[in-house]
């Protein structure tokens, strides 16, 4: 990887082969001087962009199969493909802020819109989810399927030229864990299908990827912190493993309040730890 690194452009970008990466702003660089040199950030950000690119490639492929099933009127096949199709997107959700317009189109919930499910602006996965589970039908879902696929394909195209500010990437992992603990644990995201556990796994995998890529840049005296975060990720994995069923997960409805509280506690602890990672790297 290091052999393919090009010179560091001090203005605003870093180039690695055909990848264009955002450099930290001047204030961020000044704060990072004592912890991580800007050049040291090139490799993990580049590796993360490759990870995101591969995830979006898979996302396009899976979304095509899902929307084809919807348009063909195959309710059961569409239901079976819904959760696994979303996993790739949930993996890259830490950086959803970088494409917020597409995130809103692809992944918004009914209560993000004035007229809820009846709002014409309510599109994407959850609009189709509503039709499949609440109506048990694909009627009138064709246009939503077409728009979803177009938005996902646009996301894939946009990733190629998207800059990845290190502070946004690292900070995004913590923000996502906070969102999971604050809102997703309640089951409000996949409220019709109750496939929330698939989403959680994608979110945790995506956040862990970021931690793993930037972990080598942490000061050597942060060994205990690294062990703690790794332990917390492992704890979440162990909790989720209890609810695996076949190649996926059981319905989120089957979890008791006590089960959800245990999961929320583990995620909150993880979010608190990850919230300090950006500062430890001098990226605040």
Short mmCIF file of C-alpha atoms in Angstrom, two decimals:
data_model
loop_
_atom_site.label_atom_id
_atom_site.label_comp_id
_atom_site.label_asym_id
_atom_site.label_seq_id
_atom_site.Cartn_x
_atom_site.Cartn_y
_atom_site.Cartn_z
CA UNK A 1 0.00 0.00 0.00
CA UNK A 2 2.73 2.51 0.92
CA UNK A 3 4.47 2.05 -2.41
CA UNK A 4 1.40 3.33 -4.23
CA UNK A 5 1.10 6.52 -2.18
CA UNK A 6 1.56 9.75 -4.10
CA UNK A 7 2.70 13.04 -2.63
CA UNK A 8 0.63 14.72 0.02
CA UNK A 9 -1.23 17.75 -1.32
CA UNK A 10 -1.14 20.29 1.48
CA UNK A 11 -4.15 22.27 0.27
CA UNK A 12 -7.13 19.98 0.73
CA UNK A 13 -6.65 16.52 -0.75
CA UNK A 14 -4.56 13.41 -0.64
CA UNK A 15 -4.15 11.21 -3.71
CA UNK A 16 -3.62 7.47 -3.68
CA UNK A 17 -3.62 5.98 -7.14
CA UNK A 18 -7.05 6.84 -8.52
CA UNK A 19 -8.48 7.56 -5.07
CA UNK A 20 -9.04 11.14 -3.96
CA UNK A 21 -9.11 11.54 -0.20
CA UNK A 22 -9.93 14.54 1.92
CA UNK A 23 -7.18 15.91 4.10
CA UNK A 24 -8.02 17.31 7.54
CA UNK A 25 -8.56 21.06 7.67
CA UNK A 26 -5.77 23.34 8.93
CA UNK A 27 -7.09 23.50 12.55
CA UNK A 28 -7.44 19.73 12.60
CA UNK A 29 -3.91 19.28 11.26
CA UNK A 30 -2.55 21.56 13.95
CA UNK A 31 -4.30 19.57 16.67
CA UNK A 32 -3.15 16.29 15.17
CA UNK A 33 0.51 17.27 15.01
CA UNK A 34 1.33 15.74 18.35
CA UNK A 35 -0.57 12.53 17.72
CA UNK A 36 -0.75 11.54 14.07
CA UNK A 37 0.96 13.04 11.05
CA UNK A 38 -1.33 13.81 8.08
CA UNK A 39 0.57 11.38 5.88
CA UNK A 40 -0.08 8.56 8.35
CA UNK A 41 -3.80 9.06 7.78
CA UNK A 42 -3.57 8.35 4.05
CA UNK A 43 -3.37 4.56 4.22
CA UNK A 44 -6.29 3.90 6.62
CA UNK A 45 -8.55 6.36 4.81
CA UNK A 46 -7.64 4.83 1.45
CA UNK A 47 -8.29 1.33 2.79
CA UNK A 48 -11.62 2.49 4.15
CA UNK A 49 -12.60 3.94 0.79
CA UNK A 50 -11.83 0.58 -0.81
CA UNK A 51 -14.02 -1.08 1.83
CA UNK A 52 -16.89 1.34 1.10
CA UNK A 53 -16.50 0.90 -2.65
CA UNK A 54 -16.74 -2.89 -2.37
CA UNK A 55 -19.74 -2.61 -0.07
CA UNK A 56 -21.58 -0.33 -2.48
CA UNK A 57 -20.82 -2.67 -5.37
CA UNK A 58 -22.46 -5.49 -3.43
CA UNK A 59 -25.28 -3.15 -2.45
CA UNK A 60 -26.09 -2.38 -6.09
CA UNK A 61 -26.12 -6.07 -6.98
CA UNK A 62 -28.34 -7.02 -4.05
CA UNK A 63 -30.69 -4.08 -4.55
CA UNK A 64 -31.18 -5.08 -8.19
CA UNK A 65 -32.26 -8.57 -7.13
CA UNK A 66 -34.54 -7.15 -4.43
CA UNK A 67 -36.24 -4.58 -6.67
CA UNK A 68 -36.62 -7.16 -9.45
CA UNK A 69 -38.57 -9.34 -7.03
CA UNK A 70 -40.73 -6.39 -6.02
CA UNK A 71 -41.50 -5.50 -9.63
CA UNK A 72 -42.23 -9.13 -10.45
CA UNK A 73 -44.87 -9.18 -7.71
CA UNK A 74 -43.06 -11.90 -5.75
CA UNK A 75 -43.88 -10.84 -2.20
CA UNK A 76 -42.21 -13.75 -0.43
CA UNK A 77 -38.96 -13.46 -2.37
CA UNK A 78 -38.88 -9.70 -1.82
CA UNK A 79 -39.41 -10.22 1.91
CA UNK A 80 -36.59 -12.77 2.02
CA UNK A 81 -34.20 -10.40 0.24
CA UNK A 82 -35.08 -7.25 2.20
CA UNK A 83 -32.81 -7.71 5.25
CA UNK A 84 -29.71 -9.18 3.56
CA UNK A 85 -29.86 -6.49 0.86
CA UNK A 86 -29.64 -3.76 3.49
CA UNK A 87 -26.57 -5.15 5.28
CA UNK A 88 -24.05 -3.60 2.86
CA UNK A 89 -25.66 -0.20 3.31
CA UNK A 90 -25.68 -0.50 7.08
CA UNK A 91 -21.95 -1.26 6.96
CA UNK A 92 -21.19 2.11 5.36
CA UNK A 93 -23.67 4.10 7.44
CA UNK A 94 -20.91 5.70 9.57
CA UNK A 95 -20.28 8.05 6.62
CA UNK A 96 -23.93 8.60 5.63
CA UNK A 97 -23.46 12.28 6.46
CA UNK A 98 -21.28 12.55 3.34
CA UNK A 99 -24.25 11.70 1.11
CA UNK A 100 -27.14 12.88 3.25
CA UNK A 101 -29.51 13.50 0.32
CA UNK A 102 -29.21 9.94 -0.89
CA UNK A 103 -29.38 8.61 2.66
CA UNK A 104 -32.74 10.36 3.07
CA UNK A 105 -34.01 8.91 -0.21
CA UNK A 106 -32.76 5.39 0.46
CA UNK A 107 -33.23 4.94 4.19
CA UNK A 108 -35.64 7.49 5.68
CA UNK A 109 -38.44 6.35 8.00
CA UNK A 110 -42.12 7.21 7.86
CA UNK A 111 -41.90 9.61 10.81
CA UNK A 112 -39.29 11.65 8.93
CA UNK A 113 -42.16 12.83 6.71
CA UNK A 114 -45.15 15.05 7.45
CA UNK A 115 -47.77 12.58 6.22
CA UNK A 116 -45.89 9.47 7.38
CA UNK A 117 -46.55 6.46 5.16
CA UNK A 118 -48.92 8.48 2.97
CA UNK A 119 -46.31 11.14 2.21
CA UNK A 120 -45.13 11.06 -1.43
CA UNK A 121 -41.63 11.95 -0.19
CA UNK A 122 -41.46 8.72 1.80
CA UNK A 123 -39.39 6.53 -0.51
CA UNK A 124 -36.66 3.92 -0.30
CA UNK A 125 -36.39 0.67 1.59
CA UNK A 126 -38.81 1.46 4.36
CA UNK A 127 -41.58 2.55 1.97
CA UNK A 128 -41.25 -0.79 0.20
CA UNK A 129 -40.98 -2.57 3.56
CA UNK A 130 -44.31 -1.00 4.55
CA UNK A 131 -46.00 -2.33 1.43
CA UNK A 132 -44.56 -5.81 1.75
CA UNK A 133 -45.36 -6.39 5.41
CA UNK A 134 -48.29 -4.11 6.23
CA UNK A 135 -50.10 -4.60 2.92
CA UNK A 136 -48.57 -7.99 2.07
CA UNK A 137 -48.51 -6.76 -1.50
CA UNK A 138 -46.26 -5.26 -4.16
CA UNK A 139 -49.13 -3.22 -5.58
CA UNK A 140 -47.98 0.32 -6.52
CA UNK A 141 -44.43 -0.44 -5.36
CA UNK A 142 -42.93 -0.54 -8.86
CA UNK A 143 -42.09 3.19 -9.02
CA UNK A 144 -40.55 3.05 -5.54
CA UNK A 145 -38.44 0.07 -6.59
CA UNK A 146 -37.22 1.92 -9.69
CA UNK A 147 -36.32 5.00 -7.66
CA UNK A 148 -34.56 2.96 -5.00
CA UNK A 149 -32.37 1.21 -7.55
CA UNK A 150 -31.58 4.50 -9.28
CA UNK A 151 -30.60 6.10 -5.96
CA UNK A 152 -28.39 3.15 -5.02
CA UNK A 153 -26.68 3.24 -8.41
CA UNK A 154 -26.14 6.99 -8.00
CA UNK A 155 -24.58 6.35 -4.59
CA UNK A 156 -22.16 3.88 -6.13
CA UNK A 157 -21.16 6.41 -8.79
CA UNK A 158 -20.75 9.18 -6.26
CA UNK A 159 -18.48 7.17 -3.96
CA UNK A 160 -15.73 7.19 -6.62
CA UNK A 161 -15.28 10.96 -6.40
CA UNK A 162 -16.25 11.42 -2.76
CA UNK A 163 -13.70 12.80 -0.32
CA UNK A 164 -13.37 11.03 3.02
CA UNK A 165 -12.29 13.45 5.78
CA UNK A 166 -10.57 11.36 8.47
CA UNK A 167 -12.39 13.17 11.27
CA UNK A 168 -15.75 12.36 9.62
CA UNK A 169 -14.85 8.71 9.16
CA UNK A 170 -13.60 8.20 12.71
CA UNK A 171 -16.33 10.33 14.26
CA UNK A 172 -19.00 8.58 12.22
CA UNK A 173 -18.38 5.26 13.94
CA UNK A 174 -19.18 6.76 17.35
CA UNK A 175 -22.18 8.73 16.08
CA UNK A 176 -23.67 5.60 14.54
CA UNK A 177 -23.28 3.61 17.76
CA UNK A 178 -25.01 6.46 19.61
CA UNK A 179 -27.85 6.35 17.09
CA UNK A 180 -28.22 2.59 17.48
CA UNK A 181 -28.44 2.92 21.26
CA UNK A 182 -30.73 5.98 21.21
CA UNK A 183 -33.22 5.04 18.50
CA UNK A 184 -32.59 1.76 16.72
CA UNK A 185 -32.69 -0.47 19.81
CA UNK A 186 -36.36 0.49 20.18
CA UNK A 187 -37.11 -1.27 16.91
CA UNK A 188 -38.35 1.83 15.14
CA UNK A 189 -36.23 1.46 12.01
CA UNK A 190 -37.48 -1.87 10.65
CA UNK A 191 -40.83 -1.47 12.33
CA UNK A 192 -42.80 -3.47 9.77
CA UNK A 193 -40.44 -6.38 9.09
CA UNK A 194 -38.69 -6.56 12.48
CA UNK A 195 -35.40 -7.37 10.75
CA UNK A 196 -33.48 -4.92 12.97
CA UNK A 197 -30.83 -7.42 14.06
CA UNK A 198 -29.50 -7.65 10.49
CA UNK A 199 -29.07 -3.87 10.50
CA UNK A 200 -27.32 -3.92 13.86
CA UNK A 201 -24.80 -6.48 12.63
CA UNK A 202 -24.04 -4.33 9.58
CA UNK A 203 -23.65 -1.23 11.73
CA UNK A 204 -21.30 -2.95 14.17
CA UNK A 205 -19.22 -4.50 11.39
CA UNK A 206 -18.86 -1.14 9.65
CA UNK A 207 -17.86 0.67 12.83
CA UNK A 208 -15.41 -2.05 13.78
CA UNK A 209 -13.76 -1.78 10.37
CA UNK A 210 -13.04 1.88 11.06
CA UNK A 211 -11.63 1.13 14.49
CA UNK A 212 -9.43 -1.66 13.12
CA UNK A 213 -8.03 0.58 10.36
CA UNK A 214 -7.17 3.51 12.63
CA UNK A 215 -6.13 1.51 15.71
CA UNK A 216 -2.45 1.22 14.62
CA UNK A 217 -2.18 5.02 14.77
CA UNK A 218 -3.06 5.21 18.45
CA UNK A 219 -0.28 6.06 20.91
CA UNK A 220 1.48 3.00 22.30
CA UNK A 221 0.34 3.82 25.81
CA UNK A 222 -3.29 3.36 24.74
CA UNK A 223 -3.03 -0.41 24.83
CA UNK A 224 -5.63 -0.73 27.57
CA UNK A 225 -8.05 1.42 25.58
CA UNK A 226 -7.60 -0.80 22.53
CA UNK A 227 -8.25 -3.93 24.59
CA UNK A 228 -11.34 -2.36 26.09
CA UNK A 229 -12.85 -1.39 22.74
CA UNK A 230 -12.05 -4.79 21.23
CA UNK A 231 -13.68 -6.42 24.22
CA UNK A 232 -16.79 -4.29 23.83
CA UNK A 233 -17.09 -5.15 20.14
CA UNK A 234 -16.70 -8.82 21.03
CA UNK A 235 -19.37 -8.49 23.70
CA UNK A 236 -21.84 -7.08 21.17
CA UNK A 237 -21.01 -9.90 18.76
CA UNK A 238 -21.67 -12.48 21.48
CA UNK A 239 -25.02 -10.87 22.28
CA UNK A 240 -26.10 -10.82 18.64
CA UNK A 241 -24.96 -14.42 18.13
CA UNK A 242 -27.65 -15.55 20.57
CA UNK A 243 -30.31 -14.40 18.15
CA UNK A 244 -28.93 -15.90 14.95
CA UNK A 245 -31.25 -18.14 13.02
CA UNK A 246 -30.09 -19.98 9.90
CA UNK A 247 -28.13 -17.56 7.73
CA UNK A 248 -29.66 -14.54 9.43
CA UNK A 249 -31.44 -13.50 12.59
CA UNK A 250 -34.73 -14.13 14.31
CA UNK A 251 -37.44 -11.51 14.37
CA UNK A 252 -36.62 -8.57 16.61
CA UNK A 253 -40.10 -8.94 18.12
CA UNK A 254 -38.90 -12.05 19.93
CA UNK A 255 -36.47 -10.09 22.09
CA UNK A 256 -37.77 -9.16 25.52
CA UNK A 257 -37.33 -5.74 27.09
CA UNK A 258 -34.57 -7.26 29.20
CA UNK A 259 -32.82 -8.53 26.06
CA UNK A 260 -33.00 -5.10 24.48
CA UNK A 261 -31.70 -3.43 27.64
CA UNK A 262 -28.65 -5.70 27.69
CA UNK A 263 -27.96 -4.89 24.05
CA UNK A 264 -28.49 -1.17 24.65
CA UNK A 265 -26.05 -1.20 27.57
CA UNK A 266 -23.34 -2.85 25.50
CA UNK A 267 -23.85 -0.45 22.60
CA UNK A 268 -23.84 2.59 24.88
CA UNK A 269 -20.52 1.51 26.37
CA UNK A 270 -19.10 1.02 22.90
CA UNK A 271 -20.35 4.43 21.79
CA UNK A 272 -18.72 6.11 24.79
CA UNK A 273 -15.38 4.51 24.01
CA UNK A 274 -15.51 5.30 20.29
CA UNK A 275 -16.44 8.91 21.05
CA UNK A 276 -12.91 9.39 22.44
CA UNK A 277 -11.15 7.83 19.46
CA UNK A 278 -11.13 10.98 17.34
CA UNK A 279 -9.55 12.97 20.15
CA UNK A 280 -6.92 10.29 20.76
CA UNK A 281 -5.94 10.60 17.11
CA UNK A 282 -5.85 14.39 17.30
CA UNK A 283 -8.79 14.78 14.93
CA UNK A 284 -11.12 16.87 17.13
#
